[in-house]
CSV table of C-alpha atoms in Angstrom, one decimal:
chain,number,residue,atom,x,y,z
A,14,MET,CA,-27.5,-104.7,18.0
A,15,THR,CA,-29.0,-108.2,17.3
A,16,ASP,CA,-32.0,-108.4,15.0
A,17,THR,CA,-34.9,-110.5,16.1
A,18,TYR,CA,-37.4,-112.3,13.9
A,19,ASP,CA,-40.9,-113.7,14.5
A,20,LEU,CA,-40.0,-117.2,13.5
A,21,ARG,CA,-41.9,-120.5,13.7
A,22,ASP,CA,-39.9,-123.7,13.7
A,23,THR,CA,-41.5,-124.6,10.3
A,24,SER,CA,-40.9,-124.2,6.6
A,25,GLU,CA,-43.1,-121.0,6.8
A,26,GLY,CA,-40.7,-119.7,9.5
A,27,VAL,CA,-37.7,-120.3,7.2
A,28,ALA,CA,-39.5,-118.4,4.4
A,29,ASP,CA,-40.2,-115.5,6.8
A,30,TRP,CA,-36.5,-115.5,7.9
A,31,LEU,CA,-35.2,-115.6,4.3
A,32,ARG,CA,-37.4,-112.7,3.2
A,33,THR,CA,-36.2,-110.6,6.1
A,34,ARG,CA,-32.6,-111.5,5.5
A,35,GLN,CA,-32.8,-110.7,1.8
A,36,GLN,CA,-34.3,-107.3,2.6
A,37,THR,CA,-31.2,-106.4,4.6
A,38,MET,CA,-28.9,-107.0,1.7
A,39,ARG,CA,-28.3,-104.8,-1.4
A,40,VAL,CA,-28.4,-107.6,-3.9
A,41,THR,CA,-27.6,-106.3,-7.4
A,42,GLU,CA,-27.1,-109.6,-9.3
A,43,THR,CA,-27.8,-113.3,-8.7
A,44,THR,CA,-25.9,-116.2,-10.2
A,45,THR,CA,-26.1,-120.0,-10.0
A,46,THR,CA,-23.1,-122.3,-9.6
A,47,PRO,CA,-22.7,-125.5,-11.7
A,48,ALA,CA,-24.1,-127.5,-8.8
A,49,GLY,CA,-27.2,-125.3,-8.6
A,50,HIS,CA,-26.3,-123.2,-5.5
A,51,VAL,CA,-27.6,-119.6,-5.7
A,52,LEU,CA,-25.3,-116.6,-5.0
A,53,ASP,CA,-26.4,-113.1,-4.2
A,54,TRP,CA,-23.9,-110.5,-5.2
A,55,ILE,CA,-23.7,-107.4,-3.0
A,56,PRO,CA,-21.5,-104.3,-2.9
A,57,ALA,CA,-18.5,-105.2,-0.7
A,58,ASP,CA,-19.0,-101.9,1.2
A,59,SER,CA,-22.6,-102.7,2.1
A,60,GLN,CA,-21.9,-105.3,4.9
A,61,GLY,CA,-22.2,-102.9,7.8
A,62,VAL,CA,-18.5,-102.2,8.3
A,63,GLY,CA,-17.9,-99.7,5.5
A,64,GLU,CA,-15.1,-100.7,3.1
A,65,PRO,CA,-13.9,-104.2,4.2
A,66,ALA,CA,-10.6,-104.1,6.1
A,67,ALA,CA,-7.3,-104.9,4.4
A,68,PRO,CA,-6.2,-108.6,4.9
A,69,PRO,CA,-3.0,-109.8,6.4
A,70,PRO,CA,0.2,-110.0,4.2
A,71,PRO,CA,0.0,-113.0,1.8
A,72,GLY,CA,2.5,-115.3,3.6
A,73,PRO,CA,3.7,-118.6,2.3
A,74,VAL,CA,1.5,-121.7,1.9
A,75,LEU,CA,3.2,-125.0,2.6
A,76,PRO,CA,3.7,-127.0,-0.7
A,77,ARG,CA,2.2,-130.3,-1.4
A,78,TYR,CA,4.4,-133.3,-0.7
A,79,GLY,CA,5.5,-136.1,-3.0
A,80,GLU,CA,7.4,-138.3,-0.7
A,81,ALA,CA,6.9,-142.1,-0.9
A,82,GLY,CA,3.3,-143.0,-0.2
A,83,ARG,CA,2.3,-139.4,0.3
A,84,LEU,CA,1.0,-137.5,-2.7
A,85,THR,CA,-1.6,-134.7,-2.4
A,86,ALA,CA,-3.7,-132.8,-4.8
A,87,ALA,CA,-6.5,-130.2,-4.8
A,88,PRO,CA,-10.2,-130.8,-5.2
A,89,GLU,CA,-12.3,-128.8,-7.6
A,90,LEU,CA,-14.5,-125.9,-6.3
A,91,ASP,CA,-18.0,-125.2,-7.4
A,92,LEU,CA,-17.2,-121.8,-8.7
A,93,SER,CA,-19.7,-119.4,-10.1
A,94,GLU,CA,-19.2,-117.0,-13.0
A,95,PRO,CA,-17.8,-113.7,-11.7
A,96,GLY,CA,-20.1,-111.1,-10.3
A,97,PRO,CA,-20.0,-107.3,-10.8
A,98,ASP,CA,-16.8,-105.3,-9.9
A,99,GLY,CA,-16.7,-104.3,-6.3
A,100,HIS,CA,-19.1,-107.0,-5.3
A,101,VAL,CA,-18.8,-110.1,-3.1
A,102,PRO,CA,-20.8,-113.4,-3.2
A,103,ILE,CA,-23.2,-114.4,-0.4
A,104,LEU,CA,-24.6,-117.9,-0.5
A,105,ARG,CA,-28.4,-117.9,-0.5
A,106,PRO,CA,-29.8,-120.8,1.6
A,107,ASP,CA,-32.4,-123.0,-0.1
A,108,PRO,CA,-35.5,-122.7,2.0
A,109,ALA,CA,-36.7,-126.1,0.8
A,110,THR,CA,-33.7,-127.9,2.3
A,111,ILE,CA,-32.2,-125.9,5.1
A,112,SER,CA,-33.1,-126.9,8.6
A,113,SER,CA,-35.4,-124.4,10.4
A,114,ARG,CA,-33.3,-125.0,13.5
A,115,LEU,CA,-30.3,-123.3,11.9
A,116,VAL,CA,-32.1,-120.1,11.0
A,117,THR,CA,-34.4,-119.7,14.0
A,118,GLY,CA,-31.3,-119.6,16.3
A,119,ARG,CA,-32.5,-122.7,18.2
A,120,GLY,CA,-30.0,-125.0,16.6
A,121,PRO,CA,-26.5,-123.8,17.4
A,122,LYS,CA,-23.5,-126.0,16.8
A,123,GLN,CA,-23.2,-127.1,20.4
A,124,GLY,CA,-20.5,-129.7,19.8
A,125,GLY,CA,-18.0,-127.0,20.6
A,126,LEU,CA,-19.0,-127.4,24.3
A,127,ARG,CA,-17.8,-131.0,24.2
A,128,VAL,CA,-14.3,-130.7,22.7
A,129,ASN,CA,-12.9,-129.1,25.9
A,130,ILE,CA,-14.9,-130.2,29.0
A,131,ASN,CA,-11.9,-129.0,31.2
A,132,ARG,CA,-12.3,-125.4,30.1
A,133,ALA,CA,-11.7,-122.7,32.7
A,134,ASN,CA,-15.2,-121.2,32.5
A,135,LEU,CA,-17.2,-124.4,32.6
A,136,GLN,CA,-20.7,-123.5,34.0
A,137,ALA,CA,-23.0,-125.9,35.8
A,138,THR,CA,-25.8,-124.5,33.5
A,139,ASP,CA,-23.9,-125.1,30.2
A,140,PRO,CA,-25.7,-127.4,27.8
A,141,ASN,CA,-24.5,-130.9,27.6
A,142,PRO,CA,-25.6,-131.6,24.1
A,143,ALA,CA,-26.4,-135.2,23.1
A,144,GLY,CA,-25.6,-136.7,19.8
A,145,TYR,CA,-22.0,-135.3,19.3
A,146,PHE,CA,-18.9,-137.4,18.9
A,147,HIS,CA,-15.4,-136.2,18.5
A,148,ALA,CA,-11.9,-137.5,17.7
A,149,THR,CA,-9.5,-134.5,18.1
A,150,SER,CA,-6.2,-133.3,19.4
A,151,ALA,CA,-6.1,-130.1,21.5
A,152,GLN,CA,-3.7,-127.7,23.0
A,153,THR,CA,-4.1,-125.1,25.7
A,154,VAL,CA,-2.0,-122.2,24.4
A,155,THR,CA,-2.2,-118.4,23.9
A,156,CYS,CA,-2.5,-118.0,20.2
A,157,TYR,CA,-3.6,-115.6,17.5
A,158,GLY,CA,-4.5,-118.1,14.8
A,159,CYS,CA,-3.8,-121.5,13.4
A,160,GLU,CA,-3.5,-123.4,10.1
A,161,GLY,CA,-3.5,-126.9,8.7
A,162,TRP,CA,-4.3,-129.1,5.7
A,163,LEU,CA,-7.5,-131.2,5.8
A,164,ASN,CA,-7.8,-134.4,3.8
A,165,VAL,CA,-11.0,-134.5,1.8
A,166,TRP,CA,-13.3,-137.6,1.9
A,167,ASP,CA,-17.1,-138.1,1.3
A,168,PRO,CA,-18.4,-139.4,4.7
A,169,GLN,CA,-21.8,-141.0,4.6
A,170,VAL,CA,-24.3,-139.7,7.3
A,171,ASP,CA,-27.9,-140.4,8.4
A,172,ILE,CA,-27.0,-144.0,9.0
A,173,PRO,CA,-29.4,-145.4,10.0
A,174,SER,CA,-31.9,-142.9,8.7
A,175,SER,CA,-32.4,-140.0,11.2
A,176,PRO,CA,-34.5,-136.9,11.2
A,177,GLY,CA,-32.0,-135.5,8.8
A,178,ASP,CA,-29.8,-133.1,10.8
A,179,ASP,CA,-26.7,-135.3,11.0
A,180,HIS,CA,-23.3,-134.0,9.9
A,181,SER,CA,-19.7,-135.1,9.6
A,182,ILE,CA,-17.0,-132.4,9.9
A,183,SER,CA,-13.2,-132.1,9.6
A,184,GLN,CA,-12.3,-128.8,11.3
A,185,THR,CA,-10.4,-126.5,13.5
A,186,TRP,CA,-11.6,-124.8,16.7
A,187,LEU,CA,-10.2,-121.7,18.4
A,188,GLN,CA,-11.7,-120.8,21.8
A,189,ASN,CA,-11.4,-118.3,24.6
A,190,TYR,CA,-12.6,-118.7,28.2
A,191,GLN,CA,-12.1,-115.2,29.7
A,192,THR,CA,-15.8,-114.5,29.5
A,193,PRO,CA,-18.6,-116.3,31.4
A,194,HIS,CA,-19.5,-118.1,28.1
A,195,VAL,CA,-17.2,-119.8,25.7
A,196,GLN,CA,-16.3,-117.8,22.6
A,197,SER,CA,-15.2,-119.6,19.5
A,198,ILE,CA,-14.5,-119.5,15.8
A,199,GLU,CA,-14.5,-122.7,13.7
A,200,ALA,CA,-13.8,-123.6,10.1
A,201,GLY,CA,-13.3,-126.7,7.9
A,202,LEU,CA,-15.2,-129.2,5.8
A,203,THR,CA,-18.8,-130.3,6.5
A,204,VAL,CA,-21.1,-132.8,5.0
A,205,ASP,CA,-24.5,-131.7,6.3
A,206,LYS,CA,-27.7,-132.0,4.2
A,207,SER,CA,-29.7,-129.8,6.5
A,208,LEU,CA,-27.2,-126.9,6.1
A,209,ASN,CA,-26.1,-127.4,2.5
A,210,GLY,CA,-29.0,-129.2,0.8
A,211,ASP,CA,-26.8,-132.0,-0.5
A,212,ALA,CA,-24.5,-134.7,0.7
A,213,ALA,CA,-21.3,-133.1,-0.7
A,214,ASN,CA,-18.4,-131.5,1.2
A,215,HIS,CA,-18.8,-127.7,1.7
A,216,LEU,CA,-16.4,-125.3,3.3
A,217,PHE,CA,-17.9,-123.8,6.4
A,218,SER,CA,-17.2,-121.2,9.1
A,219,TYR,CA,-19.0,-120.8,12.4
A,220,PHE,CA,-18.7,-118.4,15.4
A,221,THR,CA,-20.4,-118.1,18.8
A,222,THR,CA,-20.2,-115.2,21.2
A,223,ASN,CA,-22.4,-116.7,23.9
A,224,GLY,CA,-21.3,-120.3,24.5
A,225,TYR,CA,-23.4,-121.8,21.8
A,226,THR,CA,-26.6,-120.7,23.6
A,227,SER,CA,-28.3,-119.5,20.4
A,228,ASP,CA,-27.5,-118.2,17.0
A,229,GLY,CA,-28.5,-114.8,15.5
A,230,ASP,CA,-27.2,-111.6,13.9
A,231,ASN,CA,-23.8,-110.7,15.4
A,232,VAL,CA,-24.3,-113.4,18.0
A,233,GLY,CA,-23.3,-116.6,16.2
A,234,GLY,CA,-24.1,-119.0,13.3
A,235,TYR,CA,-22.8,-120.7,10.2
A,236,ASN,CA,-21.3,-118.9,7.2
A,237,ARG,CA,-23.5,-115.9,6.5
A,238,LEU,CA,-26.8,-117.2,7.6
A,239,HIS,CA,-26.7,-114.5,10.2
A,240,LYS,CA,-24.8,-111.2,10.3
A,241,GLY,CA,-21.3,-111.2,11.6
A,242,TRP,CA,-19.2,-112.6,8.8
A,243,VAL,CA,-17.6,-110.0,6.4
A,244,GLN,CA,-17.0,-111.4,2.9
A,245,TYR,CA,-13.8,-110.1,1.2
A,246,ASP,CA,-12.9,-112.5,-1.7
A,247,ALA,CA,-14.8,-112.3,-4.9
A,248,SER,CA,-14.8,-116.0,-5.7
A,249,ILE,CA,-14.6,-118.3,-2.7
A,250,TYR,CA,-16.9,-118.0,0.3
A,251,PRO,CA,-18.1,-120.0,3.4
A,252,GLY,CA,-20.6,-122.6,2.1
A,253,ILE,CA,-18.9,-123.2,-1.2
A,254,ARG,CA,-19.1,-126.8,-2.4
A,255,ILE,CA,-15.9,-128.9,-2.6
A,256,ASN,CA,-16.2,-131.4,-5.4
A,257,GLY,CA,-14.4,-134.8,-5.4
A,258,SER,CA,-13.1,-137.1,-2.8
A,259,SER,CA,-10.0,-139.1,-1.9
A,260,GLY,CA,-10.1,-142.8,-2.6
A,261,LEU,CA,-9.2,-145.7,-0.4
A,262,GLY,CA,-5.8,-147.0,-1.4
A,263,ASN,CA,-5.1,-144.1,-3.7
A,264,PRO,CA,-1.7,-142.6,-3.0
A,265,GLN,CA,-2.8,-139.2,-4.3
A,266,GLN,CA,-5.1,-137.8,-1.6
A,267,LEU,CA,-7.2,-134.6,-2.0
A,268,GLU,CA,-6.9,-131.9,0.6
A,269,ILE,CA,-7.5,-128.2,1.3
A,270,GLY,CA,-5.7,-125.7,3.5
A,271,ILE,CA,-7.4,-123.7,6.3
A,272,LYS,CA,-6.0,-120.8,8.3
A,273,PHE,CA,-7.2,-118.3,10.9
A,274,GLN,CA,-5.2,-115.2,11.7
A,275,LEU,CA,-6.0,-112.3,14.0
A,276,PHE,CA,-4.9,-109.2,12.1
A,277,ASN,CA,-5.6,-105.6,12.9
A,278,GLY,CA,-8.6,-106.5,15.1
A,279,ASN,CA,-10.2,-109.0,12.8
A,280,TRP,CA,-10.2,-112.9,12.7
A,281,TRP,CA,-9.3,-113.6,9.0
A,282,LEU,CA,-10.1,-116.9,7.4
A,283,GLY,CA,-7.6,-118.2,4.8
A,284,PHE,CA,-8.1,-120.9,2.3
A,285,SER,CA,-5.8,-122.8,-0.1
A,286,SER,CA,-6.3,-125.4,-2.8
A,287,ASN,CA,-3.2,-124.5,-4.7
A,288,GLU,CA,0.0,-126.4,-4.9
A,289,SER,CA,1.9,-123.3,-3.8
A,290,GLY,CA,1.4,-119.6,-3.4
A,291,PRO,CA,-0.2,-117.3,-0.9
A,292,TRP,CA,-3.4,-117.9,1.1
A,293,THR,CA,-6.7,-116.7,-0.3
A,294,TRP,CA,-8.3,-114.5,2.4
A,295,LEU,CA,-12.0,-115.2,2.2
A,296,GLY,CA,-13.1,-112.6,4.8
A,297,TYR,CA,-13.2,-112.1,8.5
A,298,TYR,CA,-15.1,-112.0,11.8
A,299,PRO,CA,-14.6,-108.5,13.4
A,300,ALA,CA,-13.1,-109.1,16.8
A,301,SER,CA,-15.5,-106.4,18.0
A,302,LEU,CA,-18.3,-109.1,17.8
A,303,PHE,CA,-16.8,-110.6,21.0
A,304,GLY,CA,-17.1,-107.5,23.1
A,305,THR,CA,-14.2,-106.1,25.1
A,306,SER,CA,-12.5,-109.3,26.1
A,307,GLY,CA,-12.3,-112.9,25.1
A,308,MET,CA,-11.7,-113.6,21.4
A,309,THR,CA,-11.4,-109.8,20.9
A,310,THR,CA,-7.6,-110.1,21.6
A,311,LEU,CA,-6.6,-113.8,21.6
A,312,ALA,CA,-7.5,-117.5,21.7
A,313,GLN,CA,-6.6,-119.6,24.7
A,314,TRP,CA,-7.1,-123.1,23.2
A,315,MET,CA,-7.0,-124.7,19.8
A,316,SER,CA,-8.0,-128.1,18.4
A,317,PHE,CA,-8.1,-130.0,15.1
A,318,GLY,CA,-10.1,-133.1,14.4
A,319,GLY,CA,-13.4,-134.6,13.4
A,320,GLU,CA,-17.0,-134.2,14.6
A,321,VAL,CA,-20.0,-136.3,14.0
A,322,TYR,CA,-23.5,-135.4,15.0
A,323,SER,CA,-26.4,-137.8,15.0
A,324,ALA,CA,-30.0,-136.7,15.5
A,325,LEU,CA,-31.2,-140.2,16.3
A,326,ALA,CA,-33.2,-140.6,19.5
A,327,ASN,CA,-30.5,-143.0,20.6
A,328,PRO,CA,-27.3,-141.5,19.0
A,329,CYS,CA,-25.3,-144.5,20.3
A,330,SER,CA,-26.7,-146.5,17.4
A,331,THR,CA,-25.4,-144.3,14.7
A,332,THR,CA,-22.8,-145.5,12.1
A,333,ASP,CA,-22.3,-142.1,10.6
A,334,GLN,CA,-18.9,-141.9,9.1
A,335,MET,CA,-16.1,-139.6,10.2
A,336,GLY,CA,-13.5,-138.9,7.5
A,337,SER,CA,-13.2,-142.0,5.3
A,338,GLY,CA,-15.1,-144.1,7.8
A,339,ARG,CA,-11.9,-146.0,8.6
A,340,HIS,CA,-10.2,-145.9,12.0
A,341,ALA,CA,-7.1,-144.0,12.6
A,342,ALA,CA,-4.8,-147.1,12.7
A,343,ALA,CA,-5.5,-147.7,9.0
A,344,GLY,CA,-3.1,-144.9,8.2
A,345,TYR,CA,-2.4,-143.0,4.9
A,346,SER,CA,-4.9,-143.5,2.0
A,347,GLN,CA,-7.2,-145.3,4.4
A,348,ALA,CA,-8.0,-143.1,7.3
A,349,ALA,CA,-8.5,-139.3,7.0
A,350,PHE,CA,-5.5,-137.1,7.9
A,351,GLN,CA,-4.8,-133.5,9.0
A,352,ARG,CA,-1.3,-132.4,8.5
A,353,ASN,CA,1.2,-129.5,9.2
A,354,LEU,CA,-0.9,-128.4,12.1
A,355,ARG,CA,0.4,-125.1,13.5
A,356,TYR,CA,-0.7,-122.3,15.7
A,357,GLN,CA,0.2,-118.6,15.4
A,358,SER,CA,2.4,-117.9,18.4
A,359,THR,CA,2.9,-114.1,18.0
A,360,THR,CA,0.8,-111.2,16.9
A,361,GLY,CA,3.2,-110.7,14.0
A,362,GLY,CA,2.3,-114.0,12.4
A,363,GLY,CA,5.0,-116.3,13.8
A,364,LEU,CA,4.0,-120.0,13.7
A,365,ALA,CA,4.8,-123.0,15.9
A,366,ASN,CA,4.0,-126.7,15.4
A,367,MET,CA,1.0,-127.9,17.4
A,368,THR,CA,1.7,-130.3,20.2
A,369,GLY,CA,-1.9,-131.4,20.8
A,370,ILE,CA,-3.0,-134.2,23.0
A,371,PRO,CA,-5.4,-136.7,21.5
A,372,GLU,CA,-8.9,-136.7,22.9
A,373,VAL,CA,-12.0,-138.8,22.3
A,374,ASP,CA,-15.2,-137.9,24.1
A,375,ALA,CA,-16.1,-141.5,24.9
A,376,ALA,CA,-19.1,-140.5,27.0
A,377,ALA,CA,-20.8,-138.7,24.2
A,378,SER,CA,-24.6,-139.0,24.5
A,379,GLY,CA,-24.0,-141.5,27.4
A,380,CYS,CA,-22.7,-144.2,25.0
A,381,PRO,CA,-20.6,-146.9,26.7
A,382,THR,CA,-17.9,-146.4,24.0
A,383,ASN,CA,-16.9,-144.1,21.3
A,384,GLN,CA,-16.6,-145.7,17.9
A,385,TYR,CA,-14.3,-143.0,16.5
A,386,THR,CA,-10.5,-143.0,17.0
A,387,ILE,CA,-7.5,-140.7,16.5
A,388,GLN,CA,-3.7,-141.2,16.4
A,389,CYS,CA,-1.4,-138.1,16.7
A,390,PHE,CA,2.2,-137.6,15.5
A,391,MET,CA,3.2,-134.2,16.8
A,392,ASN,CA,6.6,-132.9,15.7
A,393,SER,CA,7.0,-136.0,13.7
A,394,GLY,CA,10.2,-135.0,11.9
A,395,SER,CA,8.6,-135.8,8.6
A,396,SER,CA,7.4,-133.4,6.0
A,397,PHE,CA,3.9,-133.6,7.5
A,398,GLU,CA,5.4,-132.2,10.8
A,399,SER,CA,2.6,-132.3,13.3
A,400,TYR,CA,-0.2,-134.5,11.9
A,401,GLN,CA,-2.9,-137.0,12.8
A,402,TYR,CA,-5.1,-139.7,11.4
A,403,TYR,CA,-8.7,-140.0,12.7
A,404,GLY,CA,-12.1,-141.6,11.7
A,405,GLY,CA,-14.5,-144.4,12.1
A,406,PRO,CA,-16.7,-146.4,12.7
A,407,ALA,CA,-15.5,-149.1,10.3
A,408,ALA,CA,-12.5,-151.3,11.2
């Protein structure tokens, strides 16, 4: 059942929403991270699903690489002090900074409708959202998850100054088209002041059950703004701040690992910032959120790449950065990369290299050109296997 709220698209509406949200959680302790973000600690078994499900087997994480010109390292996480035993952290949004559009349900992340305009269930009534720009690779394939390493940069947004809802994202999408509306799960890195309250990178997750029509409890939304996400890990969570950035010309680039895996009826999100070792399973989206078909059993399409959103009245005039802000042709230590891109080809966890086709939505917002670019190197034969560079708008 989806909860409804009497919300106004104002700061008062945000405050009303937050009070209602807090009343639905059994918060027993509150902590603050070094960067000032507030965490509410709740019993793990109080999330509406009983005791959280058991995660997938650990599985190997690809090591970092030290070949000539390619050295990678982990960024620092904005970790809080530990909470009580048996509890999990839930990020509390700051009502002074979060956009009311995100909590009222009237601001879904509709860029997911642009990344595959050739989808099987394209509807004449589907929104055609303005302001979104993408540089991605995509593959139509039956799959049960995906994984990859995402290069960490500090893209600058709101250029020129906009109403403040701009974002720049490095991410993966998994989508299914068996239902009338697109169903999707997404995860990656986002710089979004209206969501996070600062201009730093944050880990994010997002889901939609209704084709990005609206967000709400068990319907869709970022992180744990609305019900749906089940937190499992006691340290790392969707919304956590990622500190640090790669530097232009620096051979040692920062990156994080992201993984989705459908396991025992749940879409688990894995994270890694370690040089080696197993994935950290942060939590999951119960496949039951998606009904009796669609993402309940599989994904039909996957994508990795970058997304920029501009809230300008004329988004074509934006110079918001994607990745490092440099174009794909600039290559390693200049343009952003995503490497070792794979999809889960079997229900048992088998993986295959992605063979995605590069796509740039040149018609975004009706602009005559798209100022973001991508270059793909699928099955490259190098240690990066299937990888890509992407970014813009600077030369």
